[in-house]
mmCIF file of N, CA and C in Angstrom:
data_model
loop_
_atom_site.group_PDB
_atom_site.id
_atom_site.type_symbol
_atom_site.label_atom_id
_atom_site.label_comp_id
_atom_site.label_asym_id
_atom_site.label_seq_id
_atom_site.Cartn_x
_atom_site.Cartn_y
_atom_site.Cartn_z
ATOM 1 N N MET A 2 0.843 -1.173 0.000
ATOM 2 C CA MET A 2 0.000 0.000 0.000
ATOM 3 C C MET A 2 0.887 1.234 0.000
ATOM 4 N N GLN A 3 0.513 2.182 -0.794
ATOM 5 C CA GLN A 3 1.266 3.431 -0.879
ATOM 6 C C GLN A 3 1.060 4.266 0.378
ATOM 7 N N ARG A 4 2.027 5.105 0.651
ATOM 8 C CA ARG A 4 1.966 5.984 1.820
ATOM 9 C C ARG A 4 0.853 7.025 1.653
ATOM 10 N N LEU A 5 0.137 7.269 2.726
ATOM 11 C CA LEU A 5 -0.959 8.235 2.745
ATOM 12 C C LEU A 5 -0.433 9.648 2.530
ATOM 13 N N ARG A 6 -1.123 10.422 1.706
ATOM 14 C CA ARG A 6 -0.788 11.834 1.498
ATOM 15 C C ARG A 6 -1.914 12.658 2.112
ATOM 16 N N ILE A 7 -1.607 13.286 3.228
ATOM 17 C CA ILE A 7 -2.614 13.975 4.026
ATOM 18 C C ILE A 7 -3.455 14.953 3.199
ATOM 19 N N GLY A 8 -2.832 15.761 2.375
ATOM 20 C CA GLY A 8 -3.557 16.768 1.603
ATOM 21 C C GLY A 8 -4.478 16.202 0.537
ATOM 22 N N GLN A 9 -4.205 14.984 0.079
ATOM 23 C CA GLN A 9 -4.989 14.399 -1.008
ATOM 24 C C GLN A 9 -5.895 13.265 -0.550
ATOM 25 N N ASP A 10 -5.560 12.628 0.548
ATOM 26 C CA ASP A 10 -6.219 11.375 0.909
ATOM 27 C C ASP A 10 -7.120 11.459 2.134
ATOM 28 N N ILE A 11 -7.404 12.652 2.604
ATOM 29 C CA ILE A 11 -8.360 12.831 3.699
ATOM 30 C C ILE A 11 -9.440 13.776 3.195
ATOM 31 N N ARG A 12 -10.669 13.282 3.195
ATOM 32 C CA ARG A 12 -11.774 14.056 2.632
ATOM 33 C C ARG A 12 -12.989 14.008 3.559
ATOM 34 N N PRO A 13 -13.728 15.122 3.633
ATOM 35 C CA PRO A 13 -14.966 15.118 4.420
ATOM 36 C C PRO A 13 -16.026 14.239 3.755
ATOM 37 N N LEU A 14 -16.914 13.688 4.564
ATOM 38 C CA LEU A 14 -17.972 12.815 4.071
ATOM 39 C C LEU A 14 -18.811 13.502 2.998
ATOM 40 N N SER A 15 -19.132 14.763 3.189
ATOM 41 C CA SER A 15 -19.959 15.486 2.207
ATOM 42 C C SER A 15 -19.267 15.540 0.843
ATOM 43 N N GLU A 16 -17.968 15.750 0.844
ATOM 44 C CA GLU A 16 -17.206 15.786 -0.415
ATOM 45 C C GLU A 16 -17.146 14.397 -1.039
ATOM 46 N N PHE A 17 -16.991 13.367 -0.207
ATOM 47 C CA PHE A 17 -16.956 11.989 -0.705
ATOM 48 C C PHE A 17 -18.289 11.634 -1.362
ATOM 49 N N ARG A 18 -19.389 11.961 -0.702
ATOM 50 C CA ARG A 18 -20.724 11.680 -1.252
ATOM 51 C C ARG A 18 -20.908 12.327 -2.628
ATOM 52 N N ALA A 19 -20.431 13.544 -2.760
ATOM 53 C CA ALA A 19 -20.624 14.294 -4.004
ATOM 54 C C ALA A 19 -19.769 13.767 -5.153
ATOM 55 N N GLY A 20 -18.675 13.082 -4.836
ATOM 56 C CA GLY A 20 -17.772 12.644 -5.899
ATOM 57 C C GLY A 20 -17.285 11.222 -5.741
ATOM 58 N N VAL A 21 -18.192 10.310 -5.383
ATOM 59 C CA VAL A 21 -17.811 8.921 -5.114
ATOM 60 C C VAL A 21 -17.010 8.318 -6.259
ATOM 61 N N ALA A 22 -17.488 8.430 -7.476
ATOM 62 C CA ALA A 22 -16.803 7.818 -8.623
ATOM 63 C C ALA A 22 -15.390 8.360 -8.777
ATOM 64 N N THR A 23 -15.232 9.652 -8.594
ATOM 65 C CA THR A 23 -13.913 10.274 -8.704
ATOM 66 C C THR A 23 -12.964 9.729 -7.644
ATOM 67 N N PHE A 24 -13.475 9.575 -6.434
ATOM 68 C CA PHE A 24 -12.618 9.084 -5.353
ATOM 69 C C PHE A 24 -12.251 7.614 -5.548
ATOM 70 N N PHE A 25 -13.185 6.811 -6.063
ATOM 71 C CA PHE A 25 -12.841 5.417 -6.339
ATOM 72 C C PHE A 25 -11.777 5.333 -7.433
ATOM 73 N N LYS A 26 -11.867 6.205 -8.412
ATOM 74 C CA LYS A 26 -10.839 6.249 -9.457
ATOM 75 C C LYS A 26 -9.486 6.618 -8.844
ATOM 76 N N GLN A 27 -9.482 7.608 -7.960
ATOM 77 C CA GLN A 27 -8.243 8.021 -7.280
ATOM 78 C C GLN A 27 -7.639 6.857 -6.496
ATOM 79 N N ILE A 28 -8.478 6.130 -5.772
ATOM 80 C CA ILE A 28 -8.005 4.998 -4.965
ATOM 81 C C ILE A 28 -7.376 3.933 -5.858
ATOM 82 N N GLN A 29 -8.021 3.646 -6.985
ATOM 83 C CA GLN A 29 -7.492 2.631 -7.903
ATOM 84 C C GLN A 29 -6.171 3.064 -8.522
ATOM 85 N N GLU A 30 -6.072 4.333 -8.896
ATOM 86 C CA GLU A 30 -4.866 4.824 -9.567
ATOM 87 C C GLU A 30 -3.686 4.987 -8.616
ATOM 88 N N THR A 31 -3.944 5.490 -7.422
ATOM 89 C CA THR A 31 -2.845 5.799 -6.497
ATOM 90 C C THR A 31 -2.466 4.632 -5.600
ATOM 91 N N LYS A 32 -3.377 3.658 -5.450
ATOM 92 C CA LYS A 32 -3.169 2.518 -4.537
ATOM 93 C C LYS A 32 -3.065 2.976 -3.081
ATOM 94 N N ARG A 33 -3.598 4.166 -2.796
ATOM 95 C CA ARG A 33 -3.576 4.701 -1.433
ATOM 96 C C ARG A 33 -4.990 4.685 -0.867
ATOM 97 N N PRO A 34 -5.120 4.508 0.447
ATOM 98 C CA PRO A 34 -6.445 4.564 1.061
ATOM 99 C C PRO A 34 -6.957 6.000 1.100
ATOM 100 N N LEU A 35 -8.238 6.132 1.293
ATOM 101 C CA LEU A 35 -8.865 7.441 1.444
ATOM 102 C C LEU A 35 -9.512 7.482 2.826
ATOM 103 N N ILE A 36 -9.164 8.480 3.611
ATOM 104 C CA ILE A 36 -9.730 8.649 4.944
ATOM 105 C C ILE A 36 -10.943 9.565 4.823
ATOM 106 N N ILE A 37 -12.074 9.131 5.354
ATOM 107 C CA ILE A 37 -13.298 9.923 5.328
ATOM 108 C C ILE A 37 -13.495 10.530 6.714
ATOM 109 N N THR A 38 -13.775 11.836 6.743
ATOM 110 C CA THR A 38 -13.987 12.513 8.022
ATOM 111 C C THR A 38 -15.425 13.010 8.123
ATOM 112 N N GLN A 39 -15.872 13.151 9.354
ATOM 113 C CA GLN A 39 -17.172 13.736 9.636
ATOM 114 C C GLN A 39 -16.990 14.635 10.847
ATOM 115 N N HIS A 40 -17.338 15.883 10.695
ATOM 116 C CA HIS A 40 -17.137 16.877 11.757
ATOM 117 C C HIS A 40 -15.666 16.945 12.167
ATOM 118 N N GLY A 41 -14.783 16.796 11.186
ATOM 119 C CA GLY A 41 -13.351 16.934 11.432
ATOM 120 C C GLY A 41 -12.665 15.725 12.031
ATOM 121 N N LYS A 42 -13.393 14.622 12.215
ATOM 122 C CA LYS A 42 -12.792 13.418 12.804
ATOM 123 C C LYS A 42 -12.899 12.253 11.824
ATOM 124 N N GLY A 43 -11.868 11.414 11.807
ATOM 125 C CA GLY A 43 -11.877 10.255 10.932
ATOM 126 C C GLY A 43 -12.988 9.286 11.312
ATOM 127 N N VAL A 44 -13.793 8.873 10.318
ATOM 128 C CA VAL A 44 -14.883 7.930 10.569
ATOM 129 C C VAL A 44 -14.813 6.691 9.679
ATOM 130 N N GLY A 45 -13.940 6.705 8.688
ATOM 131 C CA GLY A 45 -13.865 5.549 7.810
ATOM 132 C C GLY A 45 -12.660 5.600 6.900
ATOM 133 N N VAL A 46 -12.348 4.426 6.350
ATOM 134 C CA VAL A 46 -11.241 4.290 5.408
ATOM 135 C C VAL A 46 -11.765 3.520 4.204
ATOM 136 N N VAL A 47 -11.465 4.015 3.019
ATOM 137 C CA VAL A 47 -11.857 3.338 1.789
ATOM 138 C C VAL A 47 -10.584 2.851 1.108
ATOM 139 N N LEU A 48 -10.559 1.542 0.820
ATOM 140 C CA LEU A 48 -9.404 0.912 0.169
ATOM 141 C C LEU A 48 -9.849 0.259 -1.126
ATOM 142 N N GLY A 49 -8.925 0.148 -2.063
ATOM 143 C CA GLY A 49 -9.181 -0.658 -3.239
ATOM 144 C C GLY A 49 -9.166 -2.131 -2.839
ATOM 145 N N VAL A 50 -9.889 -2.957 -3.572
ATOM 146 C CA VAL A 50 -9.988 -4.380 -3.254
ATOM 147 C C VAL A 50 -8.613 -5.041 -3.254
ATOM 148 N N GLU A 51 -7.802 -4.741 -4.247
ATOM 149 C CA GLU A 51 -6.468 -5.348 -4.338
ATOM 150 C C GLU A 51 -5.618 -4.999 -3.115
ATOM 151 N N GLU A 52 -5.664 -3.754 -2.699
ATOM 152 C CA GLU A 52 -4.888 -3.331 -1.529
ATOM 153 C C GLU A 52 -5.415 -3.993 -0.263
ATOM 154 N N TYR A 53 -6.736 -4.129 -0.160
ATOM 155 C CA TYR A 53 -7.335 -4.797 0.994
ATOM 156 C C TYR A 53 -6.882 -6.255 1.055
ATOM 157 N N GLU A 54 -6.913 -6.941 -0.083
ATOM 158 C CA GLU A 54 -6.497 -8.342 -0.119
ATOM 159 C C GLU A 54 -5.028 -8.494 0.261
ATOM 160 N N LYS A 55 -4.174 -7.590 -0.218
ATOM 161 C CA LYS A 55 -2.756 -7.631 0.159
ATOM 162 C C LYS A 55 -2.595 -7.453 1.660
ATOM 163 N N MET A 56 -3.361 -6.535 2.223
ATOM 164 C CA MET A 56 -3.287 -6.278 3.653
ATOM 165 C C MET A 56 -3.730 -7.518 4.438
ATOM 166 N N GLN A 57 -4.797 -8.176 3.993
ATOM 167 C CA GLN A 57 -5.274 -9.384 4.664
ATOM 168 C C GLN A 57 -4.228 -10.496 4.594
ATOM 169 N N GLU A 58 -3.594 -10.664 3.437
ATOM 170 C CA GLU A 58 -2.549 -11.680 3.294
ATOM 171 C C GLU A 58 -1.384 -11.400 4.237
ATOM 172 N N THR A 59 -1.007 -10.140 4.359
ATOM 173 C CA THR A 59 0.081 -9.761 5.263
ATOM 174 C C THR A 59 -0.289 -10.068 6.704
ATOM 175 N N ILE A 60 -1.510 -9.748 7.086
ATOM 176 C CA ILE A 60 -1.966 -10.027 8.450
ATOM 177 C C ILE A 60 -1.928 -11.524 8.722
ATOM 178 N N GLU A 61 -2.424 -12.334 7.785
ATOM 179 C CA GLU A 61 -2.421 -13.788 7.963
ATOM 180 C C GLU A 61 -1.001 -14.325 8.090
ATOM 181 N N LEU A 62 -0.094 -13.818 7.271
ATOM 182 C CA LEU A 62 1.296 -14.252 7.338
ATOM 183 C C LEU A 62 1.906 -13.907 8.692
ATOM 184 N N LEU A 63 1.673 -12.693 9.163
ATOM 185 C CA LEU A 63 2.209 -12.281 10.461
ATOM 186 C C LEU A 63 1.613 -13.107 11.598
ATOM 187 N N GLN A 64 0.334 -13.472 11.486
ATOM 188 C CA GLN A 64 -0.280 -14.329 12.498
ATOM 189 C C GLN A 64 0.369 -15.711 12.494
ATOM 190 N N ASP A 65 0.660 -16.241 11.306
ATOM 191 C CA ASP A 65 1.340 -17.536 11.209
ATOM 192 C C ASP A 65 2.738 -17.473 11.815
ATOM 193 N N VAL A 66 3.453 -16.384 11.548
ATOM 194 C CA VAL A 66 4.796 -16.214 12.114
ATOM 195 C C VAL A 66 4.714 -16.163 13.636
ATOM 196 N N GLN A 67 3.756 -15.398 14.163
ATOM 197 C CA GLN A 67 3.604 -15.297 15.617
ATOM 198 C C GLN A 67 3.262 -16.652 16.226
ATOM 199 N N LYS A 68 2.391 -17.399 15.576
ATOM 200 C CA LYS A 68 2.030 -18.736 16.060
ATOM 201 C C LYS A 68 3.259 -19.635 16.072
ATOM 202 N N SER A 69 4.070 -19.555 15.025
ATOM 203 C CA SER A 69 5.292 -20.366 14.949
ATOM 204 C C SER A 69 6.266 -20.005 16.057
ATOM 205 N N ILE A 70 6.428 -18.719 16.318
ATOM 206 C CA ILE A 70 7.329 -18.278 17.386
ATOM 207 C C ILE A 70 6.848 -18.808 18.729
ATOM 208 N N THR A 71 5.548 -18.741 18.964
ATOM 209 C CA THR A 71 4.977 -19.251 20.214
ATOM 210 C C THR A 71 5.219 -20.750 20.341
ATOM 211 N N GLN A 72 5.020 -21.490 19.260
ATOM 212 C CA GLN A 72 5.244 -22.935 19.288
ATOM 213 C C GLN A 72 6.703 -23.259 19.590
ATOM 214 N N ILE A 73 7.617 -22.532 18.968
ATOM 215 C CA ILE A 73 9.042 -22.766 19.222
ATOM 216 C C ILE A 73 9.374 -22.450 20.674
ATOM 217 N N ASN A 74 8.855 -21.335 21.179
ATOM 218 C CA ASN A 74 9.107 -20.967 22.574
ATOM 219 C C ASN A 74 8.528 -21.974 23.554
ATOM 220 N N ASN A 75 7.483 -22.695 23.145
ATOM 221 C CA ASN A 75 6.873 -23.725 23.990
ATOM 222 C C ASN A 75 7.507 -25.096 23.780
ATOM 223 N N GLY A 76 8.596 -25.140 23.019
ATOM 224 C CA GLY A 76 9.282 -26.408 22.780
ATOM 225 C C GLY A 76 8.582 -27.303 21.782
ATOM 226 N N GLU A 77 7.700 -26.744 20.976
ATOM 227 C CA GLU A 77 6.940 -27.532 20.010
ATOM 228 C C GLU A 77 7.544 -27.486 18.607
ATOM 229 N N GLY A 78 8.730 -26.932 18.474
ATOM 230 C CA GLY A 78 9.372 -26.828 17.173
ATOM 231 C C GLY A 78 9.899 -28.168 16.693
ATOM 232 N N VAL A 79 10.197 -28.242 15.410
ATOM 233 C CA VAL A 79 10.759 -29.446 14.798
ATOM 234 C C VAL A 79 12.081 -29.047 14.164
ATOM 235 N N GLU A 80 13.118 -29.841 14.395
ATOM 236 C CA GLU A 80 14.426 -29.547 13.813
ATOM 237 C C GLU A 80 14.355 -29.625 12.289
ATOM 238 N N HIS A 81 15.250 -28.891 11.643
ATOM 239 C CA HIS A 81 15.234 -28.750 10.190
ATOM 240 C C HIS A 81 15.227 -30.097 9.466
ATOM 241 N N ASN A 82 16.145 -30.979 9.798
ATOM 242 C CA ASN A 82 16.240 -32.263 9.089
ATOM 243 C C ASN A 82 14.965 -33.080 9.235
ATOM 244 N N LYS A 83 14.388 -33.075 10.430
ATOM 245 C CA LYS A 83 13.149 -33.817 10.652
ATOM 246 C C LYS A 83 12.005 -33.183 9.860
ATOM 247 N N ALA A 84 11.944 -31.864 9.867
ATOM 248 C CA ALA A 84 10.897 -31.164 9.117
ATOM 249 C C ALA A 84 11.025 -31.451 7.622
ATOM 250 N N LYS A 85 12.250 -31.451 7.133
ATOM 251 C CA LYS A 85 12.493 -31.726 5.714
ATOM 252 C C LYS A 85 12.006 -33.124 5.354
ATOM 253 N N LYS A 86 12.314 -34.105 6.194
ATOM 254 C CA LYS A 86 11.860 -35.480 5.943
ATOM 255 C C LYS A 86 10.338 -35.568 5.945
ATOM 256 N N LEU A 87 9.698 -34.875 6.886
ATOM 257 C CA LEU A 87 8.233 -34.885 6.953
ATOM 258 C C LEU A 87 7.619 -34.297 5.685
ATOM 259 N N VAL A 88 8.165 -33.184 5.236
ATOM 260 C CA VAL A 88 7.638 -32.532 4.034
ATOM 261 C C VAL A 88 7.839 -33.420 2.814
ATOM 262 N N LEU A 89 9.036 -33.954 2.671
ATOM 263 C CA LEU A 89 9.314 -34.814 1.515
ATOM 264 C C LEU A 89 8.449 -36.066 1.524
ATOM 265 N N SER A 90 8.192 -36.625 2.701
ATOM 266 C CA SER A 90 7.347 -37.821 2.771
ATOM 267 C C SER A 90 5.908 -37.493 2.381
ATOM 268 N N ARG A 91 5.454 -36.305 2.720
ATOM 269 C CA ARG A 91 4.096 -35.897 2.342
ATOM 270 C C ARG A 91 3.988 -35.643 0.841
ATOM 271 N N LEU A 92 5.099 -35.229 0.239
ATOM 272 C CA LEU A 92 5.110 -34.981 -1.200
ATOM 273 C C LEU A 92 5.311 -36.259 -2.004
ATOM 274 N N GLY A 93 5.644 -37.340 -1.305
ATOM 275 C CA GLY A 93 5.847 -38.612 -1.974
ATOM 276 C C GLY A 93 7.216 -38.771 -2.592
ATOM 277 N N SER A 94 8.180 -37.962 -2.140
ATOM 278 C CA SER A 94 9.539 -38.037 -2.697
ATOM 279 C C SER A 94 10.378 -39.025 -1.939
#
C-alpha cells in the first residue's frame, strides 16, 4: 500500500458523497487509502480491493509467524532435518 498523502487522501464525508466515482478512481490509480472525516474526525477508510487483499494476506502471514514463534518458545518446534523429511514424505519423494 502506498503511503498516505494527508492533503490528497483525507476528505470530508460530504465531499466523498458528491464525488464517489472520482474518489474510487483516485483509490485505484494511487493505490492509497482514502480517509473519510465527519465533523473533522476520521470515521472511515476506503481501500481498493487489491490493496485490501494484500493487507489481509500480510496479516495472515504475520499471524502464522507469531504462532510459529509461540510454538518454538513452547518447545513444540521441529528440527530442520526432521521437518524436511516430513515434508518430503508428504510430497511422496
